[in-house]
Amino acid sequence: MSEPENSGVPRRKRRRVWLIWLAAAWVVVVSGLGAWSVRRDAATVPEQRDIVTAVGDLQRTVGVLFAAADGDGRAVVLGGLDMVPDCRVTPVRRGMIASREVTVYVAEGEARTAFDAIAAGLPSDYRAEVSELRGGTRLSLFADAGNFVAIDGDAEAGAGALTVRVTTGCRPRGGTEPDRADPVPGGAPVALSALVNALGGTPSEPSMVTAVNCPEGGVAATYAVDEVAAPAGFEGRMREASAGGTLLRADESVWAYRLDGDSVVVVPDEKNVRISVSSGC
């Protein structure tokens, strides 16, 4: 007796071919969804955003932080971008870390007030918090800027200088080098050359400029002059130069004040002084 046309082996072959086509179609669908997710969905682990992307996230966050840190009762100094060239993303995968600091000078006893003001000035979705540790003798600030970029700072409750950092954590290297360039700011504030002159130096171009884009547009910057020779009568000259401003600190380690909306910080040593003047957002 002959075997029916549609029975047995032919049916199994057709089923096997149909399953192969179904599996291939499923692979195409899953691959497409994966590619769409990579482009559109937020990263779920830091390794999904390489250091090239992370530096862009960090720089935007620094602009937000600088705008929040600058204000009445505080003198700010913007640090430069710092890159740690070797860290471990996983035990077998190496990467890089990017970070940047904003230093905030305050009057005695105003550290908690400053941290609270910075936290209040950050976007609400950063969920910024200020905590007291060790029986209130130490302060901590933390905020989550998203995309695995963190803002943190800690200081003694009586500190006159607060350092607030923005960090990316260890990220995989990208296909290109991170963009380390700051935006181009305007000219240095008049207060910089006036102070150099008041201290007996010769006004010149700043020896260092650090800048960042402001969240609402514009560029904020810190202009620094190094190695102005410490003059005789330094304290008297500083009192004259800071007259009309809001003096925050005046001791042997630092003079910090606000003048016409700018932050002025002067750090003396035995031979020279370093002058920083910052224009805000």
PDB file of C-alpha atoms in Angstrom:
ATOM      1  CA  MET A   1       0.000   0.000   0.000  1.00  0.00           C
ATOM      2  CA  SER A   2       1.402   3.443  -0.970  1.00  0.00           C
ATOM      3  CA  GLU A   3       1.959   6.143   1.736  1.00  0.00           C
ATOM      4  CA  PRO A   4      -0.504   9.087   1.605  1.00  0.00           C
ATOM      5  CA  GLU A   5       0.957  12.309   0.114  1.00  0.00           C
ATOM      6  CA  ASN A   6       0.327  14.485   3.157  1.00  0.00           C
ATOM      7  CA  SER A   7       1.254  12.095   5.943  1.00  0.00           C
ATOM      8  CA  GLY A   8       4.428  11.252   7.904  1.00  0.00           C
ATOM      9  CA  VAL A   9       7.773  12.665   6.831  1.00  0.00           C
ATOM     10  CA  PRO A  10       6.560  15.462   4.531  1.00  0.00           C
ATOM     11  CA  ARG A  11       4.449  16.972   7.328  1.00  0.00           C
ATOM     12  CA  ARG A  12       7.403  16.867   9.720  1.00  0.00           C
ATOM     13  CA  LYS A  13       9.602  18.562   7.124  1.00  0.00           C
ATOM     14  CA  ARG A  14       7.067  21.311   6.570  1.00  0.00           C
ATOM     15  CA  ARG A  15       6.751  21.853  10.340  1.00  0.00           C
ATOM     16  CA  ARG A  16      10.529  22.034  10.704  1.00  0.00           C
ATOM     17  CA  VAL A  17      10.836  24.622   7.896  1.00  0.00           C
ATOM     18  CA  TRP A  18       8.004  26.673   9.441  1.00  0.00           C
ATOM     19  CA  LEU A  19       9.714  26.641  12.849  1.00  0.00           C
ATOM     20  CA  ILE A  20      13.025  27.755  11.312  1.00  0.00           C
ATOM     21  CA  TRP A  21      11.324  30.686   9.601  1.00  0.00           C
ATOM     22  CA  LEU A  22       9.502  31.580  12.819  1.00  0.00           C
ATOM     23  CA  ALA A  23      12.759  31.541  14.805  1.00  0.00           C
ATOM     24  CA  ALA A  24      14.487  33.705  12.188  1.00  0.00           C
ATOM     25  CA  ALA A  25      11.647  36.221  12.273  1.00  0.00           C
ATOM     26  CA  TRP A  26      11.788  36.322  16.080  1.00  0.00           C
ATOM     27  CA  VAL A  27      15.542  37.032  15.980  1.00  0.00           C
ATOM     28  CA  VAL A  28      14.914  39.953  13.612  1.00  0.00           C
ATOM     29  CA  VAL A  29      12.197  41.351  15.900  1.00  0.00           C
ATOM     30  CA  VAL A  30      14.311  41.009  19.065  1.00  0.00           C
ATOM     31  CA  SER A  31      17.350  42.574  17.354  1.00  0.00           C
ATOM     32  CA  GLY A  32      15.255  45.485  16.163  1.00  0.00           C
ATOM     33  CA  LEU A  33      13.787  46.054  19.614  1.00  0.00           C
ATOM     34  CA  GLY A  34      17.244  45.885  21.143  1.00  0.00           C
ATOM     35  CA  ALA A  35      18.632  48.492  18.734  1.00  0.00           C
ATOM     36  CA  TRP A  36      15.638  50.765  19.368  1.00  0.00           C
ATOM     37  CA  SER A  37      16.059  50.354  23.130  1.00  0.00           C
ATOM     38  CA  VAL A  38      19.751  51.279  22.999  1.00  0.00           C
ATOM     39  CA  ARG A  39      18.874  54.475  21.141  1.00  0.00           C
ATOM     40  CA  ARG A  40      15.772  55.463  23.107  1.00  0.00           C
ATOM     41  CA  ASP A  41      15.766  53.940  26.608  1.00  0.00           C
ATOM     42  CA  ALA A  42      17.670  55.273  29.614  1.00  0.00           C
ATOM     43  CA  ALA A  43      20.770  53.334  30.616  1.00  0.00           C
ATOM     44  CA  THR A  44      20.206  50.845  33.427  1.00  0.00           C
ATOM     45  CA  VAL A  45      23.882  50.392  34.369  1.00  0.00           C
ATOM     46  CA  PRO A  46      26.857  52.789  34.034  1.00  0.00           C
ATOM     47  CA  GLU A  47      28.564  50.489  31.533  1.00  0.00           C
ATOM     48  CA  GLN A  48      25.871  51.393  28.968  1.00  0.00           C
ATOM     49  CA  ARG A  49      27.150  55.001  28.768  1.00  0.00           C
ATOM     50  CA  ASP A  50      30.834  55.258  27.860  1.00  0.00           C
ATOM     51  CA  ILE A  51      33.189  57.978  29.092  1.00  0.00           C
ATOM     52  CA  VAL A  52      32.672  60.111  25.960  1.00  0.00           C
ATOM     53  CA  THR A  53      28.942  60.359  26.669  1.00  0.00           C
ATOM     54  CA  ALA A  54      29.494  60.578  30.428  1.00  0.00           C
ATOM     55  CA  VAL A  55      31.777  63.628  30.129  1.00  0.00           C
ATOM     56  CA  GLY A  56      29.009  65.479  28.300  1.00  0.00           C
ATOM     57  CA  ASP A  57      26.569  64.532  31.077  1.00  0.00           C
ATOM     58  CA  LEU A  58      29.087  65.649  33.709  1.00  0.00           C
ATOM     59  CA  GLN A  59      29.765  69.036  32.104  1.00  0.00           C
ATOM     60  CA  ARG A  60      26.052  69.835  31.911  1.00  0.00           C
ATOM     61  CA  THR A  61      25.696  68.872  35.567  1.00  0.00           C
ATOM     62  CA  VAL A  62      28.639  71.073  36.583  1.00  0.00           C
ATOM     63  CA  GLY A  63      26.872  74.027  34.964  1.00  0.00           C
ATOM     64  CA  VAL A  64      23.757  73.294  37.011  1.00  0.00           C
ATOM     65  CA  LEU A  65      25.817  72.908  40.194  1.00  0.00           C
ATOM     66  CA  PHE A  66      27.791  76.121  39.631  1.00  0.00           C
ATOM     67  CA  ALA A  67      24.584  78.082  39.133  1.00  0.00           C
ATOM     68  CA  ALA A  68      23.194  76.627  42.385  1.00  0.00           C
ATOM     69  CA  ALA A  69      26.402  77.220  44.357  1.00  0.00           C
ATOM     70  CA  ASP A  70      26.899  80.835  43.293  1.00  0.00           C
ATOM     71  CA  GLY A  71      24.925  83.337  45.336  1.00  0.00           C
ATOM     72  CA  ASP A  72      24.880  85.821  48.177  1.00  0.00           C
ATOM     73  CA  GLY A  73      27.003  84.743  51.118  1.00  0.00           C
ATOM     74  CA  ARG A  74      29.146  82.407  49.010  1.00  0.00           C
ATOM     75  CA  ALA A  75      32.303  82.865  46.917  1.00  0.00           C
ATOM     76  CA  VAL A  76      32.842  80.146  44.326  1.00  0.00           C
ATOM     77  CA  VAL A  77      35.797  78.812  42.360  1.00  0.00           C
ATOM     78  CA  LEU A  78      35.312  76.467  39.392  1.00  0.00           C
ATOM     79  CA  GLY A  79      37.856  73.679  39.035  1.00  0.00           C
ATOM     80  CA  GLY A  80      38.969  72.026  35.821  1.00  0.00           C
ATOM     81  CA  LEU A  81      37.989  68.673  34.380  1.00  0.00           C
ATOM     82  CA  ASP A  82      39.972  65.838  35.964  1.00  0.00           C
ATOM     83  CA  MET A  83      40.352  62.499  34.183  1.00  0.00           C
ATOM     84  CA  VAL A  84      41.547  59.342  35.923  1.00  0.00           C
ATOM     85  CA  PRO A  85      42.885  57.310  32.997  1.00  0.00           C
ATOM     86  CA  ASP A  86      42.728  53.823  34.457  1.00  0.00           C
ATOM     87  CA  CYS A  87      40.003  52.160  36.518  1.00  0.00           C
ATOM     88  CA  ARG A  88      38.156  48.851  36.361  1.00  0.00           C
ATOM     89  CA  VAL A  89      34.608  48.723  35.020  1.00  0.00           C
ATOM     90  CA  THR A  90      34.647  44.980  35.719  1.00  0.00           C
ATOM     91  CA  PRO A  91      37.466  42.690  36.914  1.00  0.00           C
ATOM     92  CA  VAL A  92      38.547  42.269  33.271  1.00  0.00           C
ATOM     93  CA  ARG A  93      37.444  45.561  31.689  1.00  0.00           C
ATOM     94  CA  ARG A  94      39.245  48.868  32.147  1.00  0.00           C
ATOM     95  CA  GLY A  95      37.812  52.344  31.891  1.00  0.00           C
ATOM     96  CA  MET A  96      38.142  56.008  32.890  1.00  0.00           C
ATOM     97  CA  ILE A  97      36.672  58.323  35.546  1.00  0.00           C
ATOM     98  CA  ALA A  98      35.787  61.991  34.998  1.00  0.00           C
ATOM     99  CA  SER A  99      35.238  64.467  37.815  1.00  0.00           C
ATOM    100  CA  ARG A 100      35.093  68.211  38.444  1.00  0.00           C
ATOM    101  CA  GLU A 101      34.916  70.325  41.592  1.00  0.00           C
ATOM    102  CA  VAL A 102      33.340  73.577  42.705  1.00  0.00           C
ATOM    103  CA  THR A 103      34.870  75.113  45.838  1.00  0.00           C
ATOM    104  CA  VAL A 104      32.563  77.286  47.909  1.00  0.00           C
ATOM    105  CA  TYR A 105      33.916  79.728  50.510  1.00  0.00           C
ATOM    106  CA  VAL A 106      31.577  80.815  53.305  1.00  0.00           C
ATOM    107  CA  ALA A 107      31.622  82.858  56.491  1.00  0.00           C
ATOM    108  CA  GLU A 108      32.219  81.127  59.832  1.00  0.00           C
ATOM    109  CA  GLY A 109      29.258  79.004  60.891  1.00  0.00           C
ATOM    110  CA  GLU A 110      27.565  79.149  57.469  1.00  0.00           C
ATOM    111  CA  ALA A 111      28.520  75.721  56.085  1.00  0.00           C
ATOM    112  CA  ARG A 112      25.108  74.144  56.714  1.00  0.00           C
ATOM    113  CA  THR A 113      23.307  77.184  55.306  1.00  0.00           C
ATOM    114  CA  ALA A 114      25.447  76.994  52.163  1.00  0.00           C
ATOM    115  CA  PHE A 115      24.847  73.274  51.634  1.00  0.00           C
ATOM    116  CA  ASP A 116      21.103  73.795  52.131  1.00  0.00           C
ATOM    117  CA  ALA A 117      21.091  76.643  49.596  1.00  0.00           C
ATOM    118  CA  ILE A 118      22.968  74.553  47.034  1.00  0.00           C
ATOM    119  CA  ALA A 119      20.594  71.613  47.506  1.00  0.00           C
ATOM    120  CA  ALA A 120      17.585  73.927  47.134  1.00  0.00           C
ATOM    121  CA  GLY A 121      19.051  75.407  43.950  1.00  0.00           C
ATOM    122  CA  LEU A 122      19.431  72.027  42.232  1.00  0.00           C
ATOM    123  CA  PRO A 123      16.563  70.611  40.133  1.00  0.00           C
ATOM    124  CA  SER A 124      13.972  68.732  42.185  1.00  0.00           C
ATOM    125  CA  ASP A 125      14.552  65.504  40.240  1.00  0.00           C
ATOM    126  CA  TYR A 126      18.148  65.451  41.525  1.00  0.00           C
ATOM    127  CA  ARG A 127      16.662  64.633  44.960  1.00  0.00           C
ATOM    128  CA  ALA A 128      19.428  66.543  46.735  1.00  0.00           C
ATOM    129  CA  GLU A 129      19.851  65.840  50.439  1.00  0.00           C
ATOM    130  CA  VAL A 130      21.966  67.379  53.186  1.00  0.00           C
ATOM    131  CA  SER A 131      22.775  65.172  56.167  1.00  0.00           C
ATOM    132  CA  GLU A 132      24.440  65.721  59.512  1.00  0.00           C
ATOM    133  CA  LEU A 133      26.895  63.062  60.640  1.00  0.00           C
ATOM    134  CA  ARG A 134      28.921  62.404  63.802  1.00  0.00           C
ATOM    135  CA  GLY A 135      26.525  64.188  66.072  1.00  0.00           C
ATOM    136  CA  GLY A 136      26.160  67.159  63.776  1.00  0.00           C
ATOM    137  CA  THR A 137      29.892  67.860  63.550  1.00  0.00           C
ATOM    138  CA  ARG A 138      30.114  66.801  59.890  1.00  0.00           C
ATOM    139  CA  LEU A 139      27.912  67.645  56.906  1.00  0.00           C
ATOM    140  CA  SER A 140      27.224  65.706  53.736  1.00  0.00           C
ATOM    141  CA  LEU A 141      25.531  66.729  50.474  1.00  0.00           C
ATOM    142  CA  PHE A 142      24.437  64.205  47.859  1.00  0.00           C
ATOM    143  CA  ALA A 143      22.399  64.503  44.669  1.00  0.00           C
ATOM    144  CA  ASP A 144      21.684  62.160  41.754  1.00  0.00           C
ATOM    145  CA  ALA A 145      21.938  64.067  38.465  1.00  0.00           C
ATOM    146  CA  GLY A 146      20.820  61.080  36.393  1.00  0.00           C
ATOM    147  CA  ASN A 147      22.735  58.967  33.868  1.00  0.00           C
ATOM    148  CA  PHE A 148      24.867  57.721  36.792  1.00  0.00           C
ATOM    149  CA  VAL A 149      26.410  61.142  37.427  1.00  0.00           C
ATOM    150  CA  ALA A 150      26.580  62.063  41.122  1.00  0.00           C
ATOM    151  CA  ILE A 151      27.061  65.278  43.070  1.00  0.00           C
ATOM    152  CA  ASP A 152      28.599  64.952  46.508  1.00  0.00           C
ATOM    153  CA  GLY A 153      30.320  67.039  49.135  1.00  0.00           C
ATOM    154  CA  ASP A 154      31.288  66.677  52.756  1.00  0.00           C
ATOM    155  CA  ALA A 155      32.849  69.012  55.284  1.00  0.00           C
ATOM    156  CA  GLU A 156      33.205  69.735  58.948  1.00  0.00           C
ATOM    157  CA  ALA A 157      30.253  71.729  60.255  1.00  0.00           C
ATOM    158  CA  GLY A 158      32.559  74.656  61.020  1.00  0.00           C
ATOM    159  CA  ALA A 159      34.391  74.598  57.683  1.00  0.00           C
ATOM    160  CA  GLY A 160      34.925  77.812  55.752  1.00  0.00           C
ATOM    161  CA  ALA A 161      35.581  76.075  52.423  1.00  0.00           C
ATOM    162  CA  LEU A 162      33.283  73.414  50.965  1.00  0.00           C
ATOM    163  CA  THR A 163      34.303  71.208  48.058  1.00  0.00           C
ATOM    164  CA  VAL A 164      31.438  69.821  45.973  1.00  0.00           C
ATOM    165  CA  ARG A 165      32.310  67.213  43.355  1.00  0.00           C
ATOM    166  CA  VAL A 166      30.581  65.938  40.240  1.00  0.00           C
ATOM    167  CA  THR A 167      31.714  62.435  39.249  1.00  0.00           C
ATOM    168  CA  THR A 168      30.923  59.836  36.591  1.00  0.00           C
ATOM    169  CA  GLY A 169      32.330  56.756  38.282  1.00  0.00           C
ATOM    170  CA  CYS A 170      34.306  54.278  36.193  1.00  0.00           C
ATOM    171  CA  ARG A 171      33.065  54.136  32.581  1.00  0.00           C
ATOM    172  CA  PRO A 172      34.222  52.153  29.556  1.00  0.00           C
ATOM    173  CA  ARG A 173      36.307  53.992  26.986  1.00  0.00           C
ATOM    174  CA  GLY A 174      34.456  55.148  23.896  1.00  0.00           C
ATOM    175  CA  GLY A 175      35.516  54.962  20.289  1.00  0.00           C
ATOM    176  CA  THR A 176      36.892  58.525  20.499  1.00  0.00           C
ATOM    177  CA  GLU A 177      38.547  60.691  23.132  1.00  0.00           C
ATOM    178  CA  PRO A 178      36.268  62.671  25.479  1.00  0.00           C
ATOM    179  CA  ASP A 179      35.848  66.349  24.677  1.00  0.00           C
ATOM    180  CA  ARG A 180      37.804  68.084  27.447  1.00  0.00           C
ATOM    181  CA  ALA A 181      37.438  71.635  26.143  1.00  0.00           C
ATOM    182  CA  ASP A 182      35.578  74.266  28.167  1.00  0.00           C
ATOM    183  CA  PRO A 183      33.264  76.742  26.447  1.00  0.00           C
ATOM    184  CA  VAL A 184      34.740  80.120  25.545  1.00  0.00           C
ATOM    185  CA  PRO A 185      33.842  82.770  28.161  1.00  0.00           C
ATOM    186  CA  GLY A 186      33.832  86.525  27.842  1.00  0.00           C
ATOM    187  CA  GLY A 187      36.605  88.790  29.033  1.00  0.00           C
ATOM    188  CA  ALA A 188      37.877  88.675  32.609  1.00  0.00           C
ATOM    189  CA  PRO A 189      35.977  90.771  35.163  1.00  0.00           C
ATOM    190  CA  VAL A 190      37.362  94.226  35.924  1.00  0.00           C
ATOM    191  CA  ALA A 191      37.798  93.121  39.554  1.00  0.00           C
ATOM    192  CA  LEU A 192      40.669  90.825  38.526  1.00  0.00           C
ATOM    193  CA  SER A 193      42.969  93.462  37.041  1.00  0.00           C
ATOM    194  CA  ALA A 194      41.958  95.954  39.747  1.00  0.00           C
ATOM    195  CA  LEU A 195      42.987  93.522  42.487  1.00  0.00           C
ATOM    196  CA  VAL A 196      46.269  92.599  40.798  1.00  0.00           C
ATOM    197  CA  ASN A 197      47.035  96.298  40.581  1.00  0.00           C
ATOM    198  CA  ALA A 198      46.026  96.877  44.220  1.00  0.00           C
ATOM    199  CA  LEU A 199      48.458  94.193  45.330  1.00  0.00           C
ATOM    200  CA  GLY A 200      51.315  95.773  43.396  1.00  0.00           C
ATOM    201  CA  GLY A 201      51.299  93.337  40.482  1.00  0.00           C
ATOM    202  CA  THR A 202      51.159  94.066  36.774  1.00  0.00           C
ATOM    203  CA  PRO A 203      47.738  93.315  35.258  1.00  0.00           C
ATOM    204  CA  SER A 204      47.996  90.732  32.484  1.00  0.00           C
ATOM    205  CA  GLU A 205      46.006  87.937  30.914  1.00  0.00           C
ATOM    206  CA  PRO A 206      44.772  85.290  33.394  1.00  0.00           C
ATOM    207  CA  SER A 207      47.123  82.370  33.818  1.00  0.00           C
ATOM    208  CA  MET A 208      44.173  79.954  33.928  1.00  0.00           C
ATOM    209  CA  VAL A 209      40.518  80.137  32.902  1.00  0.00           C
ATOM    210  CA  THR A 210      37.943  77.441  33.656  1.00  0.00           C
ATOM    211  CA  ALA A 211      34.451  77.787  32.219  1.00  0.00           C
ATOM    212  CA  VAL A 212      31.137  75.981  32.013  1.00  0.00           C
ATOM    213  CA  ASN A 213      27.839  76.451  30.191  1.00  0.00           C
ATOM    214  CA  CYS A 214      25.021  77.777  32.369  1.00  0.00           C
ATOM    215  CA  PRO A 215      21.733  75.846  32.418  1.00  0.00           C
ATOM    216  CA  GLU A 216      19.744  78.878  31.214  1.00  0.00           C
ATOM    217  CA  GLY A 217      22.326  79.966  28.646  1.00  0.00           C
ATOM    218  CA  GLY A 218      25.552  81.922  28.845  1.00  0.00           C
ATOM    219  CA  VAL A 219      28.935  80.915  30.229  1.00  0.00           C
ATOM    220  CA  ALA A 220      30.232  81.160  33.803  1.00  0.00           C
ATOM    221  CA  ALA A 221      33.957  81.173  34.460  1.00  0.00           C
ATOM    222  CA  THR A 222      36.760  81.468  36.980  1.00  0.00           C
ATOM    223  CA  TYR A 223      39.759  83.593  35.972  1.00  0.00           C
ATOM    224  CA  ALA A 224      42.965  83.008  37.938  1.00  0.00           C
ATOM    225  CA  VAL A 225      46.282  84.796  38.205  1.00  0.00           C
ATOM    226  CA  ASP A 226      49.181  82.944  39.821  1.00  0.00           C
ATOM    227  CA  GLU A 227      52.329  84.173  41.470  1.00  0.00           C
ATOM    228  CA  VAL A 228      51.590  87.784  42.182  1.00  0.00           C
ATOM    229  CA  ALA A 229      54.324  88.646  44.668  1.00  0.00           C
ATOM    230  CA  ALA A 230      52.959  89.000  48.195  1.00  0.00           C
ATOM    231  CA  PRO A 231      53.303  92.702  48.945  1.00  0.00           C
ATOM    232  CA  ALA A 232      54.197  94.425  52.165  1.00  0.00           C
ATOM    233  CA  GLY A 233      51.067  95.479  53.993  1.00  0.00           C
ATOM    234  CA  PHE A 234      49.060  92.684  52.361  1.00  0.00           C
ATOM    235  CA  GLU A 235      46.209  92.827  54.885  1.00  0.00           C
ATOM    236  CA  GLY A 236      45.757  96.566  54.556  1.00  0.00           C
ATOM    237  CA  ARG A 237      45.745  96.368  50.772  1.00  0.00           C
ATOM    238  CA  MET A 238      43.158  93.598  50.848  1.00  0.00           C
ATOM    239  CA  ARG A 239      40.895  95.604  53.137  1.00  0.00           C
ATOM    240  CA  GLU A 240      41.014  98.519  50.717  1.00  0.00           C
ATOM    241  CA  ALA A 241      40.412  96.258  47.681  1.00  0.00           C
ATOM    242  CA  SER A 242      37.452  94.477  49.277  1.00  0.00           C
ATOM    243  CA  ALA A 243      35.792  97.679  50.524  1.00  0.00           C
ATOM    244  CA  GLY A 244      32.277  97.890  49.173  1.00  0.00           C
ATOM    245  CA  GLY A 245      32.014  94.107  48.875  1.00  0.00           C
ATOM    246  CA  THR A 246      30.664  91.444  51.220  1.00  0.00           C
ATOM    247  CA  LEU A 247      33.600  89.989  53.125  1.00  0.00           C
ATOM    248  CA  LEU A 248      33.183  86.283  53.899  1.00  0.00           C
ATOM    249  CA  ARG A 249      36.630  85.263  55.099  1.00  0.00           C
ATOM    250  CA  ALA A 250      39.765  87.177  55.992  1.00  0.00           C
ATOM    251  CA  ASP A 251      42.496  85.140  57.618  1.00  0.00           C
ATOM    252  CA  GLU A 252      46.028  83.980  56.956  1.00  0.00           C
ATOM    253  CA  SER A 253      44.893  81.153  54.655  1.00  0.00           C
ATOM    254  CA  VAL A 254      42.364  82.911  52.408  1.00  0.00           C
ATOM    255  CA  TRP A 255      40.468  86.121  51.713  1.00  0.00           C
ATOM    256  CA  ALA A 256      37.061  85.589  50.112  1.00  0.00           C
ATOM    257  CA  TYR A 257      34.405  88.145  49.289  1.00  0.00           C
ATOM    258  CA  ARG A 258      31.701  89.088  46.798  1.00  0.00           C
ATOM    259  CA  LEU A 259      31.926  92.305  44.833  1.00  0.00           C
ATOM    260  CA  ASP A 260      29.385  93.483  42.247  1.00  0.00           C
ATOM    261  CA  GLY A 261      28.049  89.946  41.838  1.00  0.00           C
ATOM    262  CA  ASP A 262      31.495  88.379  41.303  1.00  0.00           C
ATOM    263  CA  SER A 263      33.311  85.977  43.634  1.00  0.00           C
ATOM    264  CA  VAL A 264      36.831  86.980  44.639  1.00  0.00           C
ATOM    265  CA  VAL A 265      39.210  84.541  46.367  1.00  0.00           C
ATOM    266  CA  VAL A 266      42.822  85.358  47.281  1.00  0.00           C
ATOM    267  CA  VAL A 267      45.087  82.643  48.660  1.00  0.00           C
ATOM    268  CA  PRO A 268      48.459  83.872  50.026  1.00  0.00           C
ATOM    269  CA  ASP A 269      51.573  81.925  50.850  1.00  0.00           C
ATOM    270  CA  GLU A 270      54.961  83.095  52.064  1.00  0.00           C
ATOM    271  CA  LYS A 271      56.020  84.588  48.726  1.00  0.00           C
ATOM    272  CA  ASN A 272      53.057  84.864  46.380  1.00  0.00           C
ATOM    273  CA  VAL A 273      49.296  85.153  46.192  1.00  0.00           C
ATOM    274  CA  ARG A 274      46.863  83.366  43.899  1.00  0.00           C
ATOM    275  CA  ILE A 275      43.887  85.430  42.809  1.00  0.00           C
ATOM    276  CA  SER A 276      40.643  83.946  41.448  1.00  0.00           C
ATOM    277  CA  VAL A 277      37.670  85.973  40.257  1.00  0.00           C
ATOM    278  CA  SER A 278      34.525  84.137  39.153  1.00  0.00           C
ATOM    279  CA  SER A 279      31.600  85.440  37.146  1.00  0.00           C
ATOM    280  CA  GLY A 280      28.389  83.478  37.682  1.00  0.00           C
ATOM    281  CA  CYS A 281      25.457  82.471  35.506  1.00  0.00           C
TER     282      CYS A 281
END
